[in-house]
GROMACS .gro file of C-alpha atoms in nm:
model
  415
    1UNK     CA    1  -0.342  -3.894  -4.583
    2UNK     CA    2  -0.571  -3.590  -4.583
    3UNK     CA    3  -0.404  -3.283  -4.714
    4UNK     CA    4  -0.425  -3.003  -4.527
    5UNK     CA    5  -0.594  -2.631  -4.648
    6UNK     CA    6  -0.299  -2.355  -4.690
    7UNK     CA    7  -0.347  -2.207  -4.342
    8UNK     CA    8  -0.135  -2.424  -4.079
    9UNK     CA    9   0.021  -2.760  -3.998
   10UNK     CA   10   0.325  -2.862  -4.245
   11UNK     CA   11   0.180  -2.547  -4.471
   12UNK     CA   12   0.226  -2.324  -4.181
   13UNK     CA   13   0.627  -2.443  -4.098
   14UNK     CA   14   0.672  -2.425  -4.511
   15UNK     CA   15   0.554  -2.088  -4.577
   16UNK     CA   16   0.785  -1.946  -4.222
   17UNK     CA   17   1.080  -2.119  -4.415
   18UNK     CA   18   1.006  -1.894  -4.730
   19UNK     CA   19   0.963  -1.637  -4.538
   20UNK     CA   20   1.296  -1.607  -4.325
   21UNK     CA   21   1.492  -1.714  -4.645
   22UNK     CA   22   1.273  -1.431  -4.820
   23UNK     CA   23   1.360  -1.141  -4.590
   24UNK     CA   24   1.718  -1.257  -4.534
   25UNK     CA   25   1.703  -1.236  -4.910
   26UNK     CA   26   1.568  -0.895  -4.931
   27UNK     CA   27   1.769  -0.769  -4.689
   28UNK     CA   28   2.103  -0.890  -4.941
   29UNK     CA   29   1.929  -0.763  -5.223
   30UNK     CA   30   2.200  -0.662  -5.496
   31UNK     CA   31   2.454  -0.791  -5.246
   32UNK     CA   32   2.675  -0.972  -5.477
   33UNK     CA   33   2.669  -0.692  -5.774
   34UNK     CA   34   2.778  -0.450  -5.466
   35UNK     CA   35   3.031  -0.705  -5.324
   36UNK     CA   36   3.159  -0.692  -5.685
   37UNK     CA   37   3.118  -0.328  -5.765
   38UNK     CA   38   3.236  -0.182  -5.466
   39UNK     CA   39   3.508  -0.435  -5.288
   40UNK     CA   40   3.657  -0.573  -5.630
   41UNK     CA   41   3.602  -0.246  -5.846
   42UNK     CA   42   3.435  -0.503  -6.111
   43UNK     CA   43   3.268  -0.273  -6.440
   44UNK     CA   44   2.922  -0.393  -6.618
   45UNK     CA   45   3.061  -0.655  -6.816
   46UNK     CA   46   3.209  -0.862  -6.512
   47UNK     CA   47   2.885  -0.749  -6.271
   48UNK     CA   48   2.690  -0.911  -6.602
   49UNK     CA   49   2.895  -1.242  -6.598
   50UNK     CA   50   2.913  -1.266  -6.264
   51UNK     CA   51   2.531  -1.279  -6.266
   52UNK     CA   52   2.484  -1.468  -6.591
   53UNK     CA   53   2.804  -1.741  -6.488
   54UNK     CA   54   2.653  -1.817  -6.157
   55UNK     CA   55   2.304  -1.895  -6.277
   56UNK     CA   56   2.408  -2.121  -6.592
   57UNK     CA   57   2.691  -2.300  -6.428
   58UNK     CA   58   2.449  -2.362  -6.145
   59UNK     CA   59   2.168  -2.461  -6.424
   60UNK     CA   60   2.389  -2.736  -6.601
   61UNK     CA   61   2.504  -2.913  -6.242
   62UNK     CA   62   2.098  -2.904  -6.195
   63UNK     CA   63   1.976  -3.073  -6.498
   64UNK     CA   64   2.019  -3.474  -6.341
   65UNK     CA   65   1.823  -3.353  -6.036
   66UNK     CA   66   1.468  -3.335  -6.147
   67UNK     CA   67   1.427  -3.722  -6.159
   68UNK     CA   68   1.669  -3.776  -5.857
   69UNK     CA   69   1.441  -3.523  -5.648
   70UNK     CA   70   1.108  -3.687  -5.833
   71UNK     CA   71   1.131  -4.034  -5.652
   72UNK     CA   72   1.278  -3.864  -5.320
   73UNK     CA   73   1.157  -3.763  -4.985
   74UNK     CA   74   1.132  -3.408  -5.055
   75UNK     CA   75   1.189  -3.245  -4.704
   76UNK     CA   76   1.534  -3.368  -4.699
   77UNK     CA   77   1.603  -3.207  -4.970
   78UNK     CA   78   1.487  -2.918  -4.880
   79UNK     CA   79   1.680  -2.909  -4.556
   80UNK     CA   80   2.016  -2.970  -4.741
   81UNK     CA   81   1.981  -2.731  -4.979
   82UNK     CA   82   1.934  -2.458  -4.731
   83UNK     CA   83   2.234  -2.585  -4.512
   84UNK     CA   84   2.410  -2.569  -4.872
   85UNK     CA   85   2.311  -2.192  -4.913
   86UNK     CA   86   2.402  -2.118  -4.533
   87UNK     CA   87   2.795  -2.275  -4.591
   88UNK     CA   88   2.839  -2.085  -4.926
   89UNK     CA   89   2.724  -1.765  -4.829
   90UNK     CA   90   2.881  -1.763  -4.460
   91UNK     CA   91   3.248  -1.840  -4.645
   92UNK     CA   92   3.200  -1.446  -4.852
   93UNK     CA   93   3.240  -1.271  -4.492
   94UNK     CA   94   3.518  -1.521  -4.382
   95UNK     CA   95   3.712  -1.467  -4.704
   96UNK     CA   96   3.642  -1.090  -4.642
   97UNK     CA   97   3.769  -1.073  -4.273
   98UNK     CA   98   4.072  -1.259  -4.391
   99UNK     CA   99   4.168  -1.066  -4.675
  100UNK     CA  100   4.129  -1.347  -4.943
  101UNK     CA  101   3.797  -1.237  -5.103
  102UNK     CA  102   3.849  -1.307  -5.447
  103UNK     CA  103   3.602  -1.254  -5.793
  104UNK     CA  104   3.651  -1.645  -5.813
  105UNK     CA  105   3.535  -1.711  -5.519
  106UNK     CA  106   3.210  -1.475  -5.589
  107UNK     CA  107   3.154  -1.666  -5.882
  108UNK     CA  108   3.188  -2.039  -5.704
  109UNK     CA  109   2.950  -1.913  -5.420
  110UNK     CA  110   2.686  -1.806  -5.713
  111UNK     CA  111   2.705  -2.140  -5.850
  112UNK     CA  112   2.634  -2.351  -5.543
  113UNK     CA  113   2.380  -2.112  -5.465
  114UNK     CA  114   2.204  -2.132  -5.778
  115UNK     CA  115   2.233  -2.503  -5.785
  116UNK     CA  116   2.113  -2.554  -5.432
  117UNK     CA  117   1.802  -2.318  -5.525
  118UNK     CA  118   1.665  -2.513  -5.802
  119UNK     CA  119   1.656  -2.811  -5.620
  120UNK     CA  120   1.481  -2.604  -5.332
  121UNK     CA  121   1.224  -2.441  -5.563
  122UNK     CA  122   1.184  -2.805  -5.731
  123UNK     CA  123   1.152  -2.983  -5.389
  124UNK     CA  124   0.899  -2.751  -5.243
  125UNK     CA  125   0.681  -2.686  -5.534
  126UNK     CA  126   0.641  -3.077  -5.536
  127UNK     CA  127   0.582  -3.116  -5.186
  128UNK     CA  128   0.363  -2.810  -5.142
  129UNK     CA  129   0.052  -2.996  -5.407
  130UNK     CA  130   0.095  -3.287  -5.138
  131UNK     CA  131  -0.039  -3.047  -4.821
  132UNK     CA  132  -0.264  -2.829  -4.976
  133UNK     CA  133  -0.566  -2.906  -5.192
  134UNK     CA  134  -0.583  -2.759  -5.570
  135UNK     CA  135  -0.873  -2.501  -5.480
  136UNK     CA  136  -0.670  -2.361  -5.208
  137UNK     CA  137  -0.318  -2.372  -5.438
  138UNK     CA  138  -0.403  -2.005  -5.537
  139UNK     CA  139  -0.396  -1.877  -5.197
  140UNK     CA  140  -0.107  -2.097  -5.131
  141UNK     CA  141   0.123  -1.905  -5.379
  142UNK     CA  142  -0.053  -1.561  -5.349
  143UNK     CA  143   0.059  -1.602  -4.973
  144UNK     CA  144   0.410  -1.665  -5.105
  145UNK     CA  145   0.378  -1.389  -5.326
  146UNK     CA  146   0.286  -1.169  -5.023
  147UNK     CA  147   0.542  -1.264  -4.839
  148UNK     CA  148   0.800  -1.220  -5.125
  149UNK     CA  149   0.699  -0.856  -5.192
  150UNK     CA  150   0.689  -0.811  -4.809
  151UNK     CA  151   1.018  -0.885  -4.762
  152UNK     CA  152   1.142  -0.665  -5.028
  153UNK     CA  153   0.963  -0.393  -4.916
  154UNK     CA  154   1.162  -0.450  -4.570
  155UNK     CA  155   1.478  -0.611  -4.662
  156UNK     CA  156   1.638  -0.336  -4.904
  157UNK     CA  157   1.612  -0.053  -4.710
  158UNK     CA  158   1.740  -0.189  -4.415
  159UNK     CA  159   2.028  -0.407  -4.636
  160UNK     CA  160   2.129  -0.018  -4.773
  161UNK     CA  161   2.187   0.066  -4.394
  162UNK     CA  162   2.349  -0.215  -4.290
  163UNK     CA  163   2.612  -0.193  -4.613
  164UNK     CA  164   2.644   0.186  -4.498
  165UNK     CA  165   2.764   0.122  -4.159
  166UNK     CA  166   2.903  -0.240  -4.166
  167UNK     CA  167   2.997  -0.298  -4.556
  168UNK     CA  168   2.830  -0.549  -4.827
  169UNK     CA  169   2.997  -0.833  -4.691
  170UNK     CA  170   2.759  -0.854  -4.363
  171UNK     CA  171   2.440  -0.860  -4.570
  172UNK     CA  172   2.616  -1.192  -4.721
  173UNK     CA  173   2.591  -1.303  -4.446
  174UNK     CA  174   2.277  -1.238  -4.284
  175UNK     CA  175   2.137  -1.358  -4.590
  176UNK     CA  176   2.312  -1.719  -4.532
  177UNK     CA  177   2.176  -1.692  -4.196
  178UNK     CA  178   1.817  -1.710  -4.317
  179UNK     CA  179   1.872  -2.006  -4.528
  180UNK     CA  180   1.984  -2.188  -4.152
  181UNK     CA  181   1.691  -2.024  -4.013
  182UNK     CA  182   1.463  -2.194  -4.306
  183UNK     CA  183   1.596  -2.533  -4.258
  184UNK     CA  184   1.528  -2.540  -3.960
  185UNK     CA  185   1.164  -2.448  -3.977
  186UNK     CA  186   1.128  -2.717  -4.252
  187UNK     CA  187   1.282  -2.991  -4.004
  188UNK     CA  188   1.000  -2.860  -3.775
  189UNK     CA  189   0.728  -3.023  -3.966
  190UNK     CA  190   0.572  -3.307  -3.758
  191UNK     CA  191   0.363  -3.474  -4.051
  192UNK     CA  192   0.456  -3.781  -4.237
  193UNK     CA  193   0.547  -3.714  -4.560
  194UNK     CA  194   0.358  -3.909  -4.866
  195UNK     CA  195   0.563  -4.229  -4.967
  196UNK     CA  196   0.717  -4.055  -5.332
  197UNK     CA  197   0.649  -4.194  -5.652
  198UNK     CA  198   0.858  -4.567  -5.710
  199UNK     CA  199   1.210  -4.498  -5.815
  200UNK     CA  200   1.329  -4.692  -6.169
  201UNK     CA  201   1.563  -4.911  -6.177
  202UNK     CA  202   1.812  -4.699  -6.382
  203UNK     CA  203   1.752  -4.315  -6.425
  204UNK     CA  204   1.762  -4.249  -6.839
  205UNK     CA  205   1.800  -3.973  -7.062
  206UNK     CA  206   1.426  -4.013  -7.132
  207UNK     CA  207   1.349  -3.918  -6.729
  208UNK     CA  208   1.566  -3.631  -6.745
  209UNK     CA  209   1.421  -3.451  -7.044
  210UNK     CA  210   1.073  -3.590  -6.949
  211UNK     CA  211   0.952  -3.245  -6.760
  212UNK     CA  212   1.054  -3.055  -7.105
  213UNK     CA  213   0.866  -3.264  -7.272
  214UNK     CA  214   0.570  -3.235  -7.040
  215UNK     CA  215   0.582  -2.901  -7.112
  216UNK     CA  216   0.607  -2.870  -7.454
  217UNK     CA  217   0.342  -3.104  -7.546
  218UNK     CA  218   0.123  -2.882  -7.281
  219UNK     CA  219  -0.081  -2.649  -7.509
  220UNK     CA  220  -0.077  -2.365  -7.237
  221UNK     CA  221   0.194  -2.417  -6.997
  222UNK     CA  222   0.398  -2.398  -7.330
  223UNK     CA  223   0.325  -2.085  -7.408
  224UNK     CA  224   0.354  -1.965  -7.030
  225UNK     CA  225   0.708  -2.110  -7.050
  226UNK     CA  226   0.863  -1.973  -7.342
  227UNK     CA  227   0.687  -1.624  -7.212
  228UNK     CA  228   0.816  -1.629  -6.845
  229UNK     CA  229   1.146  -1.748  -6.975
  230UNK     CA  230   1.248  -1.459  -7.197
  231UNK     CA  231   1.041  -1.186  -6.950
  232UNK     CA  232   1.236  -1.233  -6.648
  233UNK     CA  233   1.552  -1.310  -6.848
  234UNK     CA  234   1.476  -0.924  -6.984
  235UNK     CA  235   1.402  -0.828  -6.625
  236UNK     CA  236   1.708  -0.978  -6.440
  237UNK     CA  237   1.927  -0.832  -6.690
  238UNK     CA  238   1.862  -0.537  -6.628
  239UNK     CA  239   1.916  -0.517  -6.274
  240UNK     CA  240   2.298  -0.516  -6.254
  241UNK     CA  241   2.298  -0.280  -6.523
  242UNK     CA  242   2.068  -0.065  -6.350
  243UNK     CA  243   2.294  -0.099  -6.022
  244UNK     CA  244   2.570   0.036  -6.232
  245UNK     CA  245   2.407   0.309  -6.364
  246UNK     CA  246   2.287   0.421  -6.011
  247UNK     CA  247   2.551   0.387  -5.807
  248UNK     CA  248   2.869   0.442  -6.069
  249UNK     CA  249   2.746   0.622  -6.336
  250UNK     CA  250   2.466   0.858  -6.125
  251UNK     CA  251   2.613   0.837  -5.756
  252UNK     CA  252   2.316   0.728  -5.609
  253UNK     CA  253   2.433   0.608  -5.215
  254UNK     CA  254   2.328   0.256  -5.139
  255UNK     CA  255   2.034   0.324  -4.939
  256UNK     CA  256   1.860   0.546  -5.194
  257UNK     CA  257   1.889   0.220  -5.452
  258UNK     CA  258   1.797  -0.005  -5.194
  259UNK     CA  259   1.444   0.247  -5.129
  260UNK     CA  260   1.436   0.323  -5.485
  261UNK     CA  261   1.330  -0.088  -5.507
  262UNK     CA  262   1.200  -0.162  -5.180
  263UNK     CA  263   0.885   0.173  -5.150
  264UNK     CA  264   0.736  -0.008  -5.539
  265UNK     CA  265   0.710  -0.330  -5.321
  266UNK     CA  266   0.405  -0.182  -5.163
  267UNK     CA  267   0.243  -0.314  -5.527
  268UNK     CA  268   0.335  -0.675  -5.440
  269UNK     CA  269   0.121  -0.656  -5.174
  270UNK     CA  270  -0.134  -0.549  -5.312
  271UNK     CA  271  -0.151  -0.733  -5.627
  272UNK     CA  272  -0.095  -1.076  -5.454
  273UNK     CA  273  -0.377  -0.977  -5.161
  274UNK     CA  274  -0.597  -0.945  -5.518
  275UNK     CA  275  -0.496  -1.204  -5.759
  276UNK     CA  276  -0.745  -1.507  -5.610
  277UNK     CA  277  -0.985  -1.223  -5.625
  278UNK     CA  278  -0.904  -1.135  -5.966
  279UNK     CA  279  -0.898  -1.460  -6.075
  280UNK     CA  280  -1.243  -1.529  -5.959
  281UNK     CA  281  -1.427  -1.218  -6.114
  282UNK     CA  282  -1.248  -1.235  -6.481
  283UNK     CA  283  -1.157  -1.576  -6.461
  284UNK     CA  284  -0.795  -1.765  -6.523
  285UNK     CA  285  -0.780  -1.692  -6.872
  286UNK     CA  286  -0.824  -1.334  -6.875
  287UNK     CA  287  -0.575  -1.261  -6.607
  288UNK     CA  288  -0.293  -1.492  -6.733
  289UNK     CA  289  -0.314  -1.297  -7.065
  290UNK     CA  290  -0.453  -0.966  -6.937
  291UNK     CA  291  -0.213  -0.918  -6.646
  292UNK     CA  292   0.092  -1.071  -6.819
  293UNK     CA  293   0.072  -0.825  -7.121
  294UNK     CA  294   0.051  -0.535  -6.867
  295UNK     CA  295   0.375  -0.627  -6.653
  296UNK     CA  296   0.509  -0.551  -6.997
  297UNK     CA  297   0.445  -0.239  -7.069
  298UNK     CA  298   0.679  -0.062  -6.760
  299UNK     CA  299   1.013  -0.156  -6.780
  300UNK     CA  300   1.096   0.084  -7.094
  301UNK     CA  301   1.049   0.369  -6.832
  302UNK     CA  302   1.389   0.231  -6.647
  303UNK     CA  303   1.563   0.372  -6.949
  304UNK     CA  304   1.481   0.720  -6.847
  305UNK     CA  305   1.631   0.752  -6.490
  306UNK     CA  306   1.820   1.044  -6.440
  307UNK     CA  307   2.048   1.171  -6.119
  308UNK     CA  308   1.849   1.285  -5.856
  309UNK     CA  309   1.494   1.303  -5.667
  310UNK     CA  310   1.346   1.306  -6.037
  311UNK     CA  311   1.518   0.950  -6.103
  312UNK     CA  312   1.448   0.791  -5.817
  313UNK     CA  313   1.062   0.857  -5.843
  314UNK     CA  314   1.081   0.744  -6.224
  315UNK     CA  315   1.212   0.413  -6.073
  316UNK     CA  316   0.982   0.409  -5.779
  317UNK     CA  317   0.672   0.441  -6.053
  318UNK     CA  318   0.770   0.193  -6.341
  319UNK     CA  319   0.847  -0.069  -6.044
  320UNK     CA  320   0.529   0.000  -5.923
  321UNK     CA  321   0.352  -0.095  -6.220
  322UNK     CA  322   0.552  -0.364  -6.332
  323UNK     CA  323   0.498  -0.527  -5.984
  324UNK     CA  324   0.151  -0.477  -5.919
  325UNK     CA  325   0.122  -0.688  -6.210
  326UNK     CA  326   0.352  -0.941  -6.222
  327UNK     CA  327   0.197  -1.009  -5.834
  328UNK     CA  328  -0.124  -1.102  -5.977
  329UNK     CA  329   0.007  -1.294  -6.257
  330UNK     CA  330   0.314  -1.518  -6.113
  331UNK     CA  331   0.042  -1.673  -5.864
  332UNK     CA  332  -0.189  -1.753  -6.113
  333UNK     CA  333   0.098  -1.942  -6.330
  334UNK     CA  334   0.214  -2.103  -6.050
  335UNK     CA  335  -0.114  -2.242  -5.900
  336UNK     CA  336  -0.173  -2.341  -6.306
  337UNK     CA  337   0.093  -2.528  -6.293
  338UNK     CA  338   0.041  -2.749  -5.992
  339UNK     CA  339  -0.281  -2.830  -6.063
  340UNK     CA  340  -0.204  -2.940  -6.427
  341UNK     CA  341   0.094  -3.133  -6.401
  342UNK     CA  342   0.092  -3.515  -6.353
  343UNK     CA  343   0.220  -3.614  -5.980
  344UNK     CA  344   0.445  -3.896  -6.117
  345UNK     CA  345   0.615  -3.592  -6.296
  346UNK     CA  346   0.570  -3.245  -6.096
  347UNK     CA  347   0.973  -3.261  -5.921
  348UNK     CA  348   1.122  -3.279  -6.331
  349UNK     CA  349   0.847  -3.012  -6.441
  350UNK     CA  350   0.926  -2.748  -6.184
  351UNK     CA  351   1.338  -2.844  -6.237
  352UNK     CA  352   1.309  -2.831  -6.642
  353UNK     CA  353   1.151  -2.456  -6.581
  354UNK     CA  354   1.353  -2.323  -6.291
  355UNK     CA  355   1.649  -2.440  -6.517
  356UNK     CA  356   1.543  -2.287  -6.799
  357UNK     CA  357   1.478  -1.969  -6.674
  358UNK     CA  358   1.791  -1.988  -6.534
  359UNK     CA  359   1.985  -2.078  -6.838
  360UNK     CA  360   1.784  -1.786  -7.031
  361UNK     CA  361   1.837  -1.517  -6.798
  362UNK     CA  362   2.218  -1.606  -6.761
  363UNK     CA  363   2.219  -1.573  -7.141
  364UNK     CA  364   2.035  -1.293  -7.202
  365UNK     CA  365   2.252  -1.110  -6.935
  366UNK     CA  366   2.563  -1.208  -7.058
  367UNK     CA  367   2.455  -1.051  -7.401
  368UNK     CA  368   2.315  -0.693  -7.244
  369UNK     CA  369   2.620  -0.722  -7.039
  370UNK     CA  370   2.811  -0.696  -7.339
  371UNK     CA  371   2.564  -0.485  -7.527
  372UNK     CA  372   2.642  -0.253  -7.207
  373UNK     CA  373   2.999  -0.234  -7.247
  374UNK     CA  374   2.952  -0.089  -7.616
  375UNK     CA  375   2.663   0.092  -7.587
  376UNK     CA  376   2.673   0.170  -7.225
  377UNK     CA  377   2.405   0.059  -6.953
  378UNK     CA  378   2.160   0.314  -6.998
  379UNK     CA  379   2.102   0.183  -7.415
  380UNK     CA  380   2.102  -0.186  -7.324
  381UNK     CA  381   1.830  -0.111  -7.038
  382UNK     CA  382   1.611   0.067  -7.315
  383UNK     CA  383   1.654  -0.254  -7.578
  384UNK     CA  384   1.515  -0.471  -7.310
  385UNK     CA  385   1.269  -0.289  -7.248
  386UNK     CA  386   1.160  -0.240  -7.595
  387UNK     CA  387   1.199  -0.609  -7.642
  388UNK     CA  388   0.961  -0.670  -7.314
  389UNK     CA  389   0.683  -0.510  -7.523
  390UNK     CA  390   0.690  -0.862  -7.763
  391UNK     CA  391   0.605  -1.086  -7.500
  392UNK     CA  392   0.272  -1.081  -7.463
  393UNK     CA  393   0.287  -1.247  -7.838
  394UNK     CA  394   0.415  -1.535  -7.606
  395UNK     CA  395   0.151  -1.609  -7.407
  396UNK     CA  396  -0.134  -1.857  -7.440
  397UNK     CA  397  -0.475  -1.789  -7.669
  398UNK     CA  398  -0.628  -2.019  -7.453
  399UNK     CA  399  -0.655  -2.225  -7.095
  400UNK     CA  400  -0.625  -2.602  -7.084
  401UNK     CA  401  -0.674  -2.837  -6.811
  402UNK     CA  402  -0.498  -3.149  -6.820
  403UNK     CA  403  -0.705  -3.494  -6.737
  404UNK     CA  404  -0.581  -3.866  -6.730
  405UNK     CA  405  -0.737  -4.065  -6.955
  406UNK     CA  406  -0.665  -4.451  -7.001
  407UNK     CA  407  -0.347  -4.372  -6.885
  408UNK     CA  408  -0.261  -4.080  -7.147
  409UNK     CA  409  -0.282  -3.723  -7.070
  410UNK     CA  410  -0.531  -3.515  -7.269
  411UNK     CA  411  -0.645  -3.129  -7.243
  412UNK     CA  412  -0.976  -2.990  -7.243
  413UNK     CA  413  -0.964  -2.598  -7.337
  414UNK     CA  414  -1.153  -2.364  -7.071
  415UNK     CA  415  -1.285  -2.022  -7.047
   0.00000   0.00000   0.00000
């Protein structure tokens, strides 16, 4: 079957289901830490292991599904992980309206939902290289990326109004909402689906681990791996800390940290508009190590947010930065990646990294968590973002591109 170019068709009904679950997502932004903050009075420590639990739980139950997805229709998938997301979320608000809300049942919810995501972000990634062809793969993800940043530029502002006048609780659940909305525009795709890879007799230890492995024996997506890991653990651990420290410690009002996120957005816009651009004046190289050395250099400025107009413009400026770059760089990793990963092996490569980035950020946040509750949030921010300034050590000298060869895999470096 001919694949399709990212502009319509199955491309066209995946990219709306992004980007409903996207702005339903923007619009909940922070929704659990405020849930948790502001309903069940939780502190930084419990906000941090509510995070952290959620994610590695939800990592662990996800490790068995990158050969299970591999050598499975992926649009099924797809479509039950949503309706997954929808049930979890939809039972906060019940719980809520009934009086039964619990921090358990936060922290059960953030499990299924992290669970359910990985296999999303696994089955898509997989099924997008089948529709669209690798020299339209950049504009493929920068359009994701766009829509992403999009939706964060809308969603926040509008999810600090809506907690305002209705409560956290109803962001939960417009935020479920989306992921119904989503499945539905996936089960709108008319194409046939390519036949997936033949399934073994008996899944082994070997085809779990077999996407780490890929990786590791990858001379550059190795590097990228270890790099993206421990940046956006440093990044997501700093954002309940950060919602502490703005709406405990300095009394910011909801919609003011909602906008103090959502106005910097206007940088993911731009930077993913750019990045194909980018990539095709300086070449892949130069941007994956270029671009993902700058994204480090902003977050230290988080540390100096103060009460007031002054603080939230100090916010609005390092997320600026830090965003403009990161949109230029995460579509250029993840169009890398697609193109140089073996199709008998892309479902268990995209699982091994959305589970280790999951595992890494839960454990880096349960340690500034606790970092927080000693030094307080405002310290553990500033580590991190000292630390961020190491991880451009991380990234890769130089660009391979995988080729099959006599049925082995071998890399030829590139400009």
């Amino acid at each position: 079957m001919r694949r399709k170019a990212a502009s319509g068709g199955a491309f066209g009904w995946l990219w709306a289901a992004y980007a409903v679950s996207a702005y339903g997502t923007g619009l909940g932004f922070g929704a659990f830490s405020i849930v948790a903050i502001e309903i069940l009075g939780a502190g930084p420590a419990r906000v941090a292991a509510l995070s952290a639990s959620g994610l590695a739980i939800g990592a662990l139950l996800a490790i068995p599904l990158g050969p299970w997805i591999e050598f499975r229709a992926k649009r099924p998938i797809m479509i039950t992980a949503d309706l997954v997301r929808f049930a979890a979320l939809a039972s906060i608000p019940l719980a809520y309206l009934l009086g039964v809300l619990s921090f358990a049942q936060i922290l059960v919810v953030a499990v299924v939902t992290a669970t359910a995501k990985i296999a999303f972000t696994a089955a898509s990634g997989a099924y997008l290289k089948t529709i669209v062809p690798d020299d339209r793969l950049l504009v493929a993800t920068s359009r994701f990326e766009s829509t992403t940043w999009s939706a964060t530029i809308v969603g926040p502002p509008l999810g600090g109004t809506a907690i305002g006048l209705f409560g956290p609780a109803i962001t939960v659940l417009v935020d479920g909402v989306s992921y119904l909305l989503s499945g539905l525009a996936v089960t709108a795709i008319r194409e046939p689906e390519p036949r997936p890879a033949p399934k073994p007799t008996a899944t082994r230890w070997g085809d779990i681990v077999e996407g780490w492995r890929y990786i590791l024996g990858h001379p550059t997506l190795r590097p990228l791996f270890f790099n993206t890991a421990l940046f956006n653990g440093l990044i997501m651990a700093t954002e309940p800390l950060l919602a502490v420290l703005m709406l405990s410690h300095m009394g910011f009002p909801a919609w003011q940290y909602g906008l103090a996120f959502a106005v910097p957005c206007v940088g993911g816009l731009i930077g993913s508009r750019l990045a194909r651009h980018v990539v095709a004046r300086h070449g892949e190289r130069r941007v994956l190590r270029g671009f993902g050395a700058l994204r480090a250099c902003w977050p230290i400025g988080l540390a100096f947010v103060q009460p007031g107009p002054v603080g939230l413009l100090i916010v609005m400026a390092t997320q600026f930065g830090l965003i403009v770059c990161a949109s230029i760089f995460t579509p250029a990793v993840g169009a890398y990646r697609l193109r140089n990963t073996d199709d008998s092996r892309r479902a268990r490569v995209l699982t091994a990294w959305t589970i280790t980035g999951s595992l890494s950020t839960a454990l880096i946040t349960v340690t500034w968590g606790l970092m927080a509750g000693y030094t307080g949030p405002r310290a553990a921010i500033a580590a991190a973002g000292i630390l961020l300034l190491a991880t451009p050590f991380l990234l890769p000298k130089r660009v391979s591109t995988a080729h099959s060869r006599r049925g082995q895999t071998v890399f030829v470096h590139t400009r």
